[in-house]
PDB file of C-alpha atoms in Angstrom:
ATOM      1  CA  UNK A 634      47.045 164.737   6.573  1.00 82.00           C
ATOM      2  CA  UNK A 635      45.024 161.785   7.340  1.00 94.00           C
ATOM      3  CA  UNK A 636      42.330 158.976   7.022  1.00 96.00           C
ATOM      4  CA  UNK A 637      39.458 160.740   4.874  1.00 97.00           C
ATOM      5  CA  UNK A 638      36.084 160.236   3.716  1.00 96.00           C
ATOM      6  CA  UNK A 639      35.232 160.375   0.072  1.00 96.00           C
ATOM      7  CA  UNK A 640      32.759 162.341   0.157  1.00 95.00           C
ATOM      8  CA  UNK A 641      34.642 165.672  -0.596  1.00 96.00           C
ATOM      9  CA  UNK A 642      36.883 163.915  -3.258  1.00 97.00           C
ATOM     10  CA  UNK A 643      33.680 162.128  -5.148  1.00 98.00           C
ATOM     11  CA  UNK A 644      32.069 166.194  -5.147  1.00 97.00           C
ATOM     12  CA  UNK A 645      34.974 167.480  -6.889  1.00 98.00           C
ATOM     13  CA  UNK A 646      35.297 164.436  -9.277  1.00 98.00           C
ATOM     14  CA  UNK A 647      31.995 165.148 -10.302  1.00 97.00           C
ATOM     15  CA  UNK A 648      32.383 169.281 -10.987  1.00 97.00           C
ATOM     16  CA  UNK A 649      35.742 168.248 -12.561  1.00 97.00           C
ATOM     17  CA  UNK A 650      35.057 165.686 -14.939  1.00 97.00           C
ATOM     18  CA  UNK A 651      36.956 163.256 -13.690  1.00 98.00           C
ATOM     19  CA  UNK A 652      37.189 160.017 -11.534  1.00 98.00           C
ATOM     20  CA  UNK A 653      39.027 158.747  -8.553  1.00 98.00           C
ATOM     21  CA  UNK A 654      40.727 155.287  -8.371  1.00 98.00           C
ATOM     22  CA  UNK A 655      39.552 153.198  -5.682  1.00 98.00           C
ATOM     23  CA  UNK A 656      42.154 150.078  -5.700  1.00 98.00           C
ATOM     24  CA  UNK A 657      42.215 147.550  -4.130  1.00 97.00           C
ATOM     25  CA  UNK A 658      44.409 146.504  -1.682  1.00 98.00           C
ATOM     26  CA  UNK A 659      45.864 143.063   0.203  1.00 97.00           C
ATOM     27  CA  UNK A 660      49.634 143.424   1.251  1.00 97.00           C
ATOM     28  CA  UNK A 661      52.031 146.229   1.623  1.00 98.00           C
ATOM     29  CA  UNK A 662      54.176 146.397  -2.127  1.00 98.00           C
ATOM     30  CA  UNK A 663      50.581 147.066  -3.121  1.00 98.00           C
ATOM     31  CA  UNK A 664      50.307 150.131  -1.176  1.00 98.00           C
ATOM     32  CA  UNK A 665      53.358 151.550  -1.783  1.00 98.00           C
ATOM     33  CA  UNK A 666      53.719 151.100  -4.952  1.00 98.00           C
ATOM     34  CA  UNK A 667      49.801 152.970  -5.326  1.00 98.00           C
ATOM     35  CA  UNK A 668      50.644 155.545  -2.852  1.00 98.00           C
ATOM     36  CA  UNK A 669      53.836 156.306  -5.280  1.00 98.00           C
ATOM     37  CA  UNK A 670      52.123 157.129  -8.750  1.00 98.00           C
ATOM     38  CA  UNK A 671      49.060 158.798  -6.630  1.00 98.00           C
ATOM     39  CA  UNK A 672      52.072 161.445  -4.857  1.00 98.00           C
ATOM     40  CA  UNK A 673      53.921 161.599  -8.120  1.00 98.00           C
ATOM     41  CA  UNK A 674      50.923 162.462 -10.166  1.00 98.00           C
ATOM     42  CA  UNK A 675      48.776 164.651  -7.149  1.00 98.00           C
ATOM     43  CA  UNK A 676      45.946 162.152  -7.851  1.00 98.00           C
ATOM     44  CA  UNK A 677      43.206 162.075  -4.972  1.00 98.00           C
ATOM     45  CA  UNK A 678      43.602 158.424  -3.764  1.00 98.00           C
ATOM     46  CA  UNK A 679      40.660 155.981  -2.334  1.00 98.00           C
ATOM     47  CA  UNK A 680      42.397 152.432  -1.461  1.00 98.00           C
ATOM     48  CA  UNK A 681      39.699 149.807  -0.521  1.00 98.00           C
ATOM     49  CA  UNK A 682      39.764 146.477   1.652  1.00 97.00           C
ATOM     50  CA  UNK A 683      37.370 143.484   0.294  1.00 96.00           C
ATOM     51  CA  UNK A 684      36.555 140.939   2.855  1.00 93.00           C
ATOM     52  CA  UNK A 685      38.734 138.276   1.395  1.00 94.00           C
ATOM     53  CA  UNK A 686      41.558 141.122   1.896  1.00 96.00           C
ATOM     54  CA  UNK A 687      40.683 141.159   5.746  1.00 94.00           C
ATOM     55  CA  UNK A 688      40.281 137.526   5.508  1.00 94.00           C
ATOM     56  CA  UNK A 689      44.021 137.543   4.883  1.00 96.00           C
ATOM     57  CA  UNK A 690      45.656 140.238   6.005  1.00 96.00           C
ATOM     58  CA  UNK A 691      43.621 141.271   8.823  1.00 94.00           C
ATOM     59  CA  UNK A 692      42.109 145.118   9.493  1.00 92.00           C
ATOM     60  CA  UNK A 693      44.462 146.499  11.789  1.00 93.00           C
ATOM     61  CA  UNK A 694      47.396 145.542   9.833  1.00 96.00           C
ATOM     62  CA  UNK A 695      45.964 146.909   6.608  1.00 96.00           C
ATOM     63  CA  UNK A 696      44.792 150.084   8.243  1.00 96.00           C
ATOM     64  CA  UNK A 697      48.086 150.724   9.811  1.00 97.00           C
ATOM     65  CA  UNK A 698      49.932 150.339   6.572  1.00 98.00           C
ATOM     66  CA  UNK A 699      47.521 152.891   5.208  1.00 98.00           C
ATOM     67  CA  UNK A 700      48.337 155.296   7.913  1.00 97.00           C
ATOM     68  CA  UNK A 701      52.343 154.188   7.090  1.00 98.00           C
ATOM     69  CA  UNK A 702      51.410 155.659   3.538  1.00 98.00           C
ATOM     70  CA  UNK A 703      49.818 158.433   5.085  1.00 98.00           C
ATOM     71  CA  UNK A 704      52.708 159.780   7.343  1.00 97.00           C
ATOM     72  CA  UNK A 705      55.166 158.899   4.508  1.00 97.00           C
ATOM     73  CA  UNK A 706      53.460 160.431   1.540  1.00 98.00           C
ATOM     74  CA  UNK A 707      51.623 163.617   3.339  1.00 97.00           C
ATOM     75  CA  UNK A 708      48.610 162.423   1.163  1.00 98.00           C
ATOM     76  CA  UNK A 709      44.912 162.270   2.037  1.00 98.00           C
ATOM     77  CA  UNK A 710      43.256 158.806   1.442  1.00 98.00           C
ATOM     78  CA  UNK A 711      40.034 157.321   1.900  1.00 98.00           C
ATOM     79  CA  UNK A 712      39.876 154.226   3.671  1.00 98.00           C
ATOM     80  CA  UNK A 713      37.202 151.990   2.198  1.00 98.00           C
ATOM     81  CA  UNK A 714      35.395 148.527   2.724  1.00 98.00           C
ATOM     82  CA  UNK A 715      34.716 147.197  -0.992  1.00 97.00           C
ATOM     83  CA  UNK A 716      31.351 144.837  -0.817  1.00 95.00           C
ATOM     84  CA  UNK A 717      30.364 144.557   3.082  1.00 97.00           C
ATOM     85  CA  UNK A 718      27.600 142.144   2.770  1.00 94.00           C
ATOM     86  CA  UNK A 719      25.783 142.960   5.585  1.00 97.00           C
ATOM     87  CA  UNK A 720      25.366 145.795   8.177  1.00 98.00           C
ATOM     88  CA  UNK A 721      27.244 143.893  10.660  1.00 97.00           C
ATOM     89  CA  UNK A 722      30.105 143.984   7.556  1.00 96.00           C
ATOM     90  CA  UNK A 723      30.289 148.171   7.452  1.00 98.00           C
ATOM     91  CA  UNK A 724      29.810 148.315  11.523  1.00 98.00           C
ATOM     92  CA  UNK A 725      33.069 146.359  12.125  1.00 96.00           C
ATOM     93  CA  UNK A 726      34.664 148.187   9.642  1.00 96.00           C
ATOM     94  CA  UNK A 727      34.025 151.136  10.900  1.00 97.00           C
ATOM     95  CA  UNK A 728      34.989 150.552  14.324  1.00 96.00           C
ATOM     96  CA  UNK A 729      38.002 149.401  12.966  1.00 95.00           C
ATOM     97  CA  UNK A 730      38.699 152.700  11.612  1.00 95.00           C
ATOM     98  CA  UNK A 731      37.724 152.894   7.574  1.00 97.00           C
ATOM     99  CA  UNK A 732      36.048 156.188   6.722  1.00 98.00           C
ATOM    100  CA  UNK A 733      33.942 154.821   3.961  1.00 98.00           C
ATOM    101  CA  UNK A 734      31.851 151.837   3.615  1.00 98.00           C
ATOM    102  CA  UNK A 735      30.282 150.055   0.650  1.00 98.00           C
ATOM    103  CA  UNK A 736      27.035 147.960   1.661  1.00 98.00           C
ATOM    104  CA  UNK A 737      26.273 145.418  -1.132  1.00 96.00           C
ATOM    105  CA  UNK A 738      22.425 144.515  -0.542  1.00 96.00           C
ATOM    106  CA  UNK A 739      21.633 143.927  -4.297  1.00 93.00           C
ATOM    107  CA  UNK A 740      21.284 140.126  -3.650  1.00 91.00           C
ATOM    108  CA  UNK A 741      17.686 140.760  -1.562  1.00 95.00           C
ATOM    109  CA  UNK A 742      14.765 142.607  -3.087  1.00 96.00           C
ATOM    110  CA  UNK A 743      14.518 146.288  -3.837  1.00 97.00           C
ATOM    111  CA  UNK A 744      12.813 147.275  -0.986  1.00 98.00           C
ATOM    112  CA  UNK A 745      15.062 144.956   1.475  1.00 98.00           C
ATOM    113  CA  UNK A 746      18.347 146.562  -0.030  1.00 98.00           C
ATOM    114  CA  UNK A 747      16.937 150.077   0.754  1.00 98.00           C
ATOM    115  CA  UNK A 748      15.941 148.850   4.277  1.00 98.00           C
ATOM    116  CA  UNK A 749      20.017 147.568   5.146  1.00 98.00           C
ATOM    117  CA  UNK A 750      21.199 150.330   3.630  1.00 98.00           C
ATOM    118  CA  UNK A 751      19.221 152.709   5.353  1.00 98.00           C
ATOM    119  CA  UNK A 752      20.420 150.888   8.415  1.00 98.00           C
ATOM    120  CA  UNK A 753      23.841 151.374   7.685  1.00 98.00           C
ATOM    121  CA  UNK A 754      23.618 155.173   6.175  1.00 98.00           C
ATOM    122  CA  UNK A 755      22.367 155.731   9.811  1.00 98.00           C
ATOM    123  CA  UNK A 756      24.979 153.872  11.950  1.00 98.00           C
ATOM    124  CA  UNK A 757      27.884 155.346   9.494  1.00 98.00           C
ATOM    125  CA  UNK A 758      26.315 158.875   9.485  1.00 97.00           C
ATOM    126  CA  UNK A 759      26.822 158.916  13.277  1.00 97.00           C
ATOM    127  CA  UNK A 760      30.489 158.318  12.774  1.00 97.00           C
ATOM    128  CA  UNK A 761      31.560 160.681   9.973  1.00 97.00           C
ATOM    129  CA  UNK A 762      31.641 157.999   7.760  1.00 98.00           C
ATOM    130  CA  UNK A 763      30.461 158.080   3.909  1.00 98.00           C
ATOM    131  CA  UNK A 764      27.978 154.912   2.319  1.00 98.00           C
ATOM    132  CA  UNK A 765      27.801 153.698  -0.875  1.00 98.00           C
ATOM    133  CA  UNK A 766      25.422 150.881  -1.878  1.00 98.00           C
ATOM    134  CA  UNK A 767      24.499 148.709  -5.367  1.00 96.00           C
ATOM    135  CA  UNK A 768      21.921 148.618  -7.396  1.00 96.00           C
ATOM    136  CA  UNK A 769      22.220 145.920  -9.790  1.00 90.00           C
ATOM    137  CA  UNK A 770      23.887 143.335  -9.786  1.00 77.00           C
ATOM    138  CA  UNK A 771      27.115 142.788 -11.563  1.00 73.00           C
ATOM    139  CA  UNK A 772      28.247 139.535 -13.104  1.00 56.00           C
ATOM    140  CA  UNK A 773      31.992 137.788 -12.492  1.00 48.00           C
ATOM    141  CA  UNK A 774      34.038 136.587  -9.287  1.00 50.00           C
ATOM    142  CA  UNK A 775      35.754 138.174  -7.411  1.00 54.00           C
ATOM    143  CA  UNK A 776      36.759 137.447  -3.394  1.00 57.00           C
ATOM    144  CA  UNK A 777      33.364 136.351  -2.146  1.00 58.00           C
ATOM    145  CA  UNK A 778      31.386 137.782  -4.501  1.00 53.00           C
ATOM    146  CA  UNK A 779      30.268 134.976  -7.178  1.00 47.00           C
ATOM    147  CA  UNK A 780      27.470 135.913  -9.325  1.00 44.00           C
ATOM    148  CA  UNK A 781      26.655 134.125 -12.307  1.00 41.00           C
ATOM    149  CA  UNK A 782      25.519 135.554 -16.057  1.00 46.00           C
ATOM    150  CA  UNK A 783      22.031 134.388 -15.302  1.00 45.00           C
ATOM    151  CA  UNK A 784      22.191 136.392 -12.009  1.00 40.00           C
ATOM    152  CA  UNK A 785      23.068 139.430 -13.251  1.00 58.00           C
ATOM    153  CA  UNK A 786      20.895 142.630 -13.917  1.00 76.00           C
ATOM    154  CA  UNK A 787      21.477 145.861 -15.345  1.00 91.00           C
ATOM    155  CA  UNK A 788      20.493 148.667 -13.050  1.00 95.00           C
ATOM    156  CA  UNK A 789      17.004 149.987 -13.407  1.00 95.00           C
ATOM    157  CA  UNK A 790      16.957 153.550 -13.834  1.00 97.00           C
ATOM    158  CA  UNK A 791      13.650 154.244 -12.616  1.00 97.00           C
ATOM    159  CA  UNK A 792      14.965 152.847  -9.723  1.00 97.00           C
ATOM    160  CA  UNK A 793      17.452 155.724  -8.591  1.00 98.00           C
ATOM    161  CA  UNK A 794      16.123 158.165  -7.268  1.00 98.00           C
ATOM    162  CA  UNK A 795      13.272 156.818  -4.813  1.00 98.00           C
ATOM    163  CA  UNK A 796      16.592 154.549  -3.384  1.00 98.00           C
ATOM    164  CA  UNK A 797      18.509 157.153  -3.013  1.00 98.00           C
ATOM    165  CA  UNK A 798      16.058 159.703  -1.470  1.00 98.00           C
ATOM    166  CA  UNK A 799      15.126 156.742   1.041  1.00 98.00           C
ATOM    167  CA  UNK A 800      18.836 155.445   2.334  1.00 98.00           C
ATOM    168  CA  UNK A 801      20.537 158.750   2.004  1.00 98.00           C
ATOM    169  CA  UNK A 802      23.669 157.039   0.144  1.00 98.00           C
ATOM    170  CA  UNK A 803      26.205 159.228  -0.447  1.00 98.00           C
ATOM    171  CA  UNK A 804      27.285 156.999  -3.495  1.00 98.00           C
ATOM    172  CA  UNK A 805      25.637 154.444  -5.971  1.00 98.00           C
ATOM    173  CA  UNK A 806      27.176 151.730  -7.731  1.00 97.00           C
ATOM    174  CA  UNK A 807      25.339 150.499 -11.104  1.00 96.00           C
ATOM    175  CA  UNK A 808      25.274 147.910 -13.244  1.00 93.00           C
ATOM    176  CA  UNK A 809      26.160 148.509 -16.915  1.00 94.00           C
ATOM    177  CA  UNK A 810      28.097 145.722 -18.385  1.00 87.00           C
ATOM    178  CA  UNK A 811      31.087 145.734 -16.665  1.00 83.00           C
ATOM    179  CA  UNK A 812      31.925 142.436 -14.113  1.00 70.00           C
ATOM    180  CA  UNK A 813      33.882 141.331 -11.652  1.00 65.00           C
ATOM    181  CA  UNK A 814      37.439 139.204 -12.218  1.00 63.00           C
ATOM    182  CA  UNK A 815      39.321 138.848 -15.585  1.00 54.00           C
ATOM    183  CA  UNK A 816      37.195 137.223 -17.978  1.00 59.00           C
ATOM    184  CA  UNK A 817      34.724 140.319 -18.468  1.00 49.00           C
ATOM    185  CA  UNK A 818      33.449 139.705 -21.999  1.00 51.00           C
ATOM    186  CA  UNK A 819      33.199 137.023 -24.606  1.00 60.00           C
ATOM    187  CA  UNK A 820      32.569 138.989 -27.190  1.00 62.00           C
ATOM    188  CA  UNK A 821      32.725 142.629 -27.927  1.00 74.00           C
ATOM    189  CA  UNK A 822      32.746 144.930 -24.947  1.00 74.00           C
ATOM    190  CA  UNK A 823      30.484 147.037 -24.643  1.00 85.00           C
ATOM    191  CA  UNK A 824      28.611 149.356 -22.032  1.00 91.00           C
ATOM    192  CA  UNK A 825      25.274 150.466 -21.300  1.00 94.00           C
ATOM    193  CA  UNK A 826      26.218 154.337 -21.526  1.00 96.00           C
ATOM    194  CA  UNK A 827      22.089 154.474 -22.166  1.00 96.00           C
ATOM    195  CA  UNK A 828      21.210 153.414 -18.685  1.00 97.00           C
ATOM    196  CA  UNK A 829      24.025 155.443 -17.320  1.00 97.00           C
ATOM    197  CA  UNK A 830      22.951 158.717 -19.236  1.00 98.00           C
ATOM    198  CA  UNK A 831      19.499 158.368 -17.735  1.00 98.00           C
ATOM    199  CA  UNK A 832      20.699 158.237 -14.363  1.00 98.00           C
ATOM    200  CA  UNK A 833      22.867 160.818 -14.885  1.00 98.00           C
ATOM    201  CA  UNK A 834      19.426 163.024 -15.969  1.00 98.00           C
ATOM    202  CA  UNK A 835      17.588 161.804 -12.674  1.00 98.00           C
ATOM    203  CA  UNK A 836      20.854 162.131 -10.267  1.00 98.00           C
ATOM    204  CA  UNK A 837      21.850 165.214 -11.343  1.00 97.00           C
ATOM    205  CA  UNK A 838      24.811 165.773  -9.446  1.00 97.00           C
ATOM    206  CA  UNK A 839      25.372 162.852  -7.527  1.00 98.00           C
ATOM    207  CA  UNK A 840      28.413 160.468  -7.596  1.00 98.00           C
ATOM    208  CA  UNK A 841      28.045 157.259  -9.810  1.00 98.00           C
ATOM    209  CA  UNK A 842      30.418 154.401  -8.773  1.00 97.00           C
ATOM    210  CA  UNK A 843      31.684 151.535 -11.519  1.00 96.00           C
ATOM    211  CA  UNK A 844      32.821 148.241 -10.060  1.00 93.00           C
ATOM    212  CA  UNK A 845      34.422 145.257 -12.004  1.00 87.00           C
ATOM    213  CA  UNK A 846      36.105 148.349 -14.330  1.00 86.00           C
ATOM    214  CA  UNK A 847      39.528 146.721 -14.967  1.00 85.00           C
ATOM    215  CA  UNK A 848      40.885 146.642 -18.727  1.00 90.00           C
ATOM    216  CA  UNK A 849      43.114 143.339 -17.900  1.00 88.00           C
ATOM    217  CA  UNK A 850      45.898 144.803 -19.978  1.00 88.00           C
ATOM    218  CA  UNK A 851      47.233 142.720 -22.898  1.00 90.00           C
ATOM    219  CA  UNK A 852      50.477 143.336 -21.996  1.00 93.00           C
ATOM    220  CA  UNK A 853      50.232 141.943 -18.709  1.00 93.00           C
ATOM    221  CA  UNK A 854      48.496 139.340 -19.841  1.00 92.00           C
ATOM    222  CA  UNK A 855      51.121 138.214 -22.052  1.00 93.00           C
ATOM    223  CA  UNK A 856      53.722 138.223 -19.791  1.00 95.00           C
ATOM    224  CA  UNK A 857      52.086 135.647 -17.562  1.00 95.00           C
ATOM    225  CA  UNK A 858      51.088 133.520 -20.328  1.00 94.00           C
ATOM    226  CA  UNK A 859      55.092 133.934 -21.865  1.00 94.00           C
ATOM    227  CA  UNK A 860      55.898 132.736 -18.253  1.00 95.00           C
ATOM    228  CA  UNK A 861      53.925 129.882 -17.403  1.00 92.00           C
ATOM    229  CA  UNK A 862      50.827 131.549 -16.128  1.00 92.00           C
ATOM    230  CA  UNK A 863      47.524 130.223 -17.861  1.00 88.00           C
ATOM    231  CA  UNK A 864      44.633 133.007 -18.721  1.00 83.00           C
ATOM    232  CA  UNK A 865      44.203 132.487 -22.052  1.00 75.00           C
ATOM    233  CA  UNK A 866      40.593 135.074 -22.985  1.00 73.00           C
ATOM    234  CA  UNK A 867      41.220 137.135 -20.222  1.00 73.00           C
ATOM    235  CA  UNK A 868      39.417 140.559 -21.754  1.00 77.00           C
ATOM    236  CA  UNK A 869      38.908 143.862 -19.407  1.00 86.00           C
ATOM    237  CA  UNK A 870      36.602 146.926 -20.106  1.00 89.00           C
ATOM    238  CA  UNK A 871      38.276 149.319 -22.806  1.00 91.00           C
ATOM    239  CA  UNK A 872      40.287 151.836 -21.058  1.00 94.00           C
ATOM    240  CA  UNK A 873      38.573 154.424 -24.061  1.00 94.00           C
ATOM    241  CA  UNK A 874      34.505 153.936 -22.337  1.00 94.00           C
ATOM    242  CA  UNK A 875      36.028 154.029 -18.696  1.00 95.00           C
ATOM    243  CA  UNK A 876      37.609 157.839 -19.753  1.00 96.00           C
ATOM    244  CA  UNK A 877      33.847 158.067 -21.575  1.00 96.00           C
ATOM    245  CA  UNK A 878      32.332 157.220 -18.133  1.00 96.00           C
ATOM    246  CA  UNK A 879      34.777 159.060 -16.100  1.00 96.00           C
ATOM    247  CA  UNK A 880      33.425 162.421 -18.163  1.00 96.00           C
ATOM    248  CA  UNK A 881      30.065 161.486 -17.086  1.00 97.00           C
ATOM    249  CA  UNK A 882      28.539 161.472 -13.808  1.00 97.00           C
ATOM    250  CA  UNK A 883      30.847 157.942 -12.655  1.00 98.00           C
ATOM    251  CA  UNK A 884      33.420 159.412 -10.050  1.00 98.00           C
ATOM    252  CA  UNK A 885      34.936 156.309  -8.703  1.00 98.00           C
ATOM    253  CA  UNK A 886      36.192 153.665 -10.912  1.00 97.00           C
ATOM    254  CA  UNK A 887      37.280 150.414  -9.026  1.00 96.00           C
ATOM    255  CA  UNK A 888      40.819 149.121 -10.100  1.00 95.00           C
ATOM    256  CA  UNK A 889      41.208 145.579  -8.828  1.00 95.00           C
ATOM    257  CA  UNK A 890      42.266 142.740 -11.566  1.00 93.00           C
ATOM    258  CA  UNK A 891      44.291 144.725 -13.451  1.00 95.00           C
ATOM    259  CA  UNK A 892      46.822 145.180 -10.126  1.00 97.00           C
ATOM    260  CA  UNK A 893      46.456 141.759  -9.539  1.00 96.00           C
ATOM    261  CA  UNK A 894      47.465 140.876 -13.212  1.00 96.00           C
ATOM    262  CA  UNK A 895      50.384 143.412 -13.511  1.00 97.00           C
ATOM    263  CA  UNK A 896      51.776 142.022 -10.210  1.00 98.00           C
ATOM    264  CA  UNK A 897      51.412 138.199 -10.833  1.00 97.00           C
ATOM    265  CA  UNK A 898      53.388 139.544 -14.141  1.00 97.00           C
ATOM    266  CA  UNK A 899      56.296 141.296 -12.641  1.00 98.00           C
ATOM    267  CA  UNK A 900      56.919 138.388  -9.999  1.00 98.00           C
ATOM    268  CA  UNK A 901      56.130 135.839 -12.958  1.00 97.00           C
ATOM    269  CA  UNK A 902      59.028 137.615 -15.079  1.00 97.00           C
ATOM    270  CA  UNK A 903      61.436 137.859 -12.324  1.00 97.00           C
ATOM    271  CA  UNK A 904      61.378 134.862 -11.236  1.00 97.00           C
ATOM    272  CA  UNK A 905      61.705 132.823 -14.727  1.00 96.00           C
ATOM    273  CA  UNK A 906      64.381 135.714 -15.537  1.00 96.00           C
ATOM    274  CA  UNK A 907      66.440 134.612 -12.063  1.00 97.00           C
ATOM    275  CA  UNK A 908      65.711 131.254 -11.038  1.00 95.00           C
ATOM    276  CA  UNK A 909      68.815 131.761  -8.240  1.00 97.00           C
ATOM    277  CA  UNK A 910      66.961 134.284  -6.612  1.00 96.00           C
ATOM    278  CA  UNK A 911      64.705 132.928  -3.708  1.00 96.00           C
ATOM    279  CA  UNK A 912      64.905 136.450  -1.366  1.00 97.00           C
ATOM    280  CA  UNK A 913      60.899 137.378  -2.029  1.00 97.00           C
ATOM    281  CA  UNK A 914      62.612 141.303  -1.562  1.00 97.00           C
ATOM    282  CA  UNK A 915      63.965 140.478  -5.355  1.00 97.00           C
ATOM    283  CA  UNK A 916      61.085 139.847  -6.816  1.00 97.00           C
ATOM    284  CA  UNK A 917      58.919 141.461  -5.024  1.00 98.00           C
ATOM    285  CA  UNK A 918      60.126 144.741  -5.533  1.00 98.00           C
ATOM    286  CA  UNK A 919      59.189 144.052  -9.268  1.00 98.00           C
ATOM    287  CA  UNK A 920      55.987 143.596  -8.487  1.00 98.00           C
ATOM    288  CA  UNK A 921      55.734 147.001  -6.212  1.00 98.00           C
ATOM    289  CA  UNK A 922      56.946 148.791  -9.113  1.00 98.00           C
ATOM    290  CA  UNK A 923      55.155 147.770 -11.853  1.00 98.00           C
ATOM    291  CA  UNK A 924      52.067 148.704  -9.324  1.00 98.00           C
ATOM    292  CA  UNK A 925      53.449 152.211  -9.959  1.00 98.00           C
ATOM    293  CA  UNK A 926      53.359 151.710 -13.285  1.00 98.00           C
ATOM    294  CA  UNK A 927      49.781 150.433 -14.116  1.00 97.00           C
ATOM    295  CA  UNK A 928      48.529 153.003 -11.636  1.00 98.00           C
ATOM    296  CA  UNK A 929      50.502 156.082 -12.972  1.00 98.00           C
ATOM    297  CA  UNK A 930      49.080 154.876 -16.573  1.00 97.00           C
ATOM    298  CA  UNK A 931      45.402 154.676 -15.064  1.00 97.00           C
ATOM    299  CA  UNK A 932      45.799 158.057 -13.507  1.00 98.00           C
ATOM    300  CA  UNK A 933      47.125 159.768 -16.346  1.00 97.00           C
ATOM    301  CA  UNK A 934      45.058 157.837 -19.215  1.00 96.00           C
ATOM    302  CA  UNK A 935      41.403 156.658 -17.641  1.00 96.00           C
ATOM    303  CA  UNK A 936      40.908 158.282 -14.347  1.00 98.00           C
ATOM    304  CA  UNK A 937      41.913 162.115 -15.488  1.00 98.00           C
ATOM    305  CA  UNK A 938      42.546 162.723 -11.780  1.00 98.00           C
ATOM    306  CA  UNK A 939      45.906 163.924 -11.868  1.00 98.00           C
ATOM    307  CA  UNK A 940      46.962 167.000 -10.148  1.00 98.00           C
ATOM    308  CA  UNK A 941      43.796 167.311  -8.773  1.00 98.00           C
ATOM    309  CA  UNK A 942      45.272 167.932  -5.120  1.00 95.00           C
TER     310      UNK A 942
END
């Protein structure tokens, strides 16, 4: 078993009508909890690292933790850079051993996005690494990503064929109403499935990616609130909408906020219920267990990727 690219995973997902979970990781407990669920449910796995995670834990530590997970679990795992903001970011990740990178040049003009993405693709292909890019801009805040609602934009389906043809990317992240962070909707949640359908028609058999796709499960929001947290108003993407997208062209669904919320909920509850505990292992093990619970739920009820390896 080894670090692998995402290319074959996503092709199989498209053909099978399911999505691969791309889970953001920052530490050992998150990796262990995610990998345990994927091993038990025989699910393909992408572990992704943002620039914020790289700053927090260091790329070498994270890569070594993922390599340890591969050795212990026997799984093939794709190690993906989430939201690389420049050519230099992506090259650095590839040199650090990442097997997949995202270049997010969506804040540039369409032509500049093509130029930057093409440069990344050329370097990545020479090193056997797959590339994801983005068209359209998601609103919300996550690590270094901060896009206001006013600056966000849906993906224009009329641009996707030209973009993919000129860049040679392996997958494309689109904006259809999801957003980063835990506060995704103020009113009724809505995704633009008409845009997804149009893109799917224009790019047959091409893997599409959804960012900002956590569901912000009320169960964990309630636990946080009951134990001293203050995140009222948090609202995510309904899971039935994500499952519908996974049956279509969406082959990779990013999940970060749901992990953060569950992990925090478990730790807050553990410390509150056991005020004498001061050994981090006593509450971090609760966090690890709840991550396995969340990921198993996503595999079985959202992604549809259980039993696919």
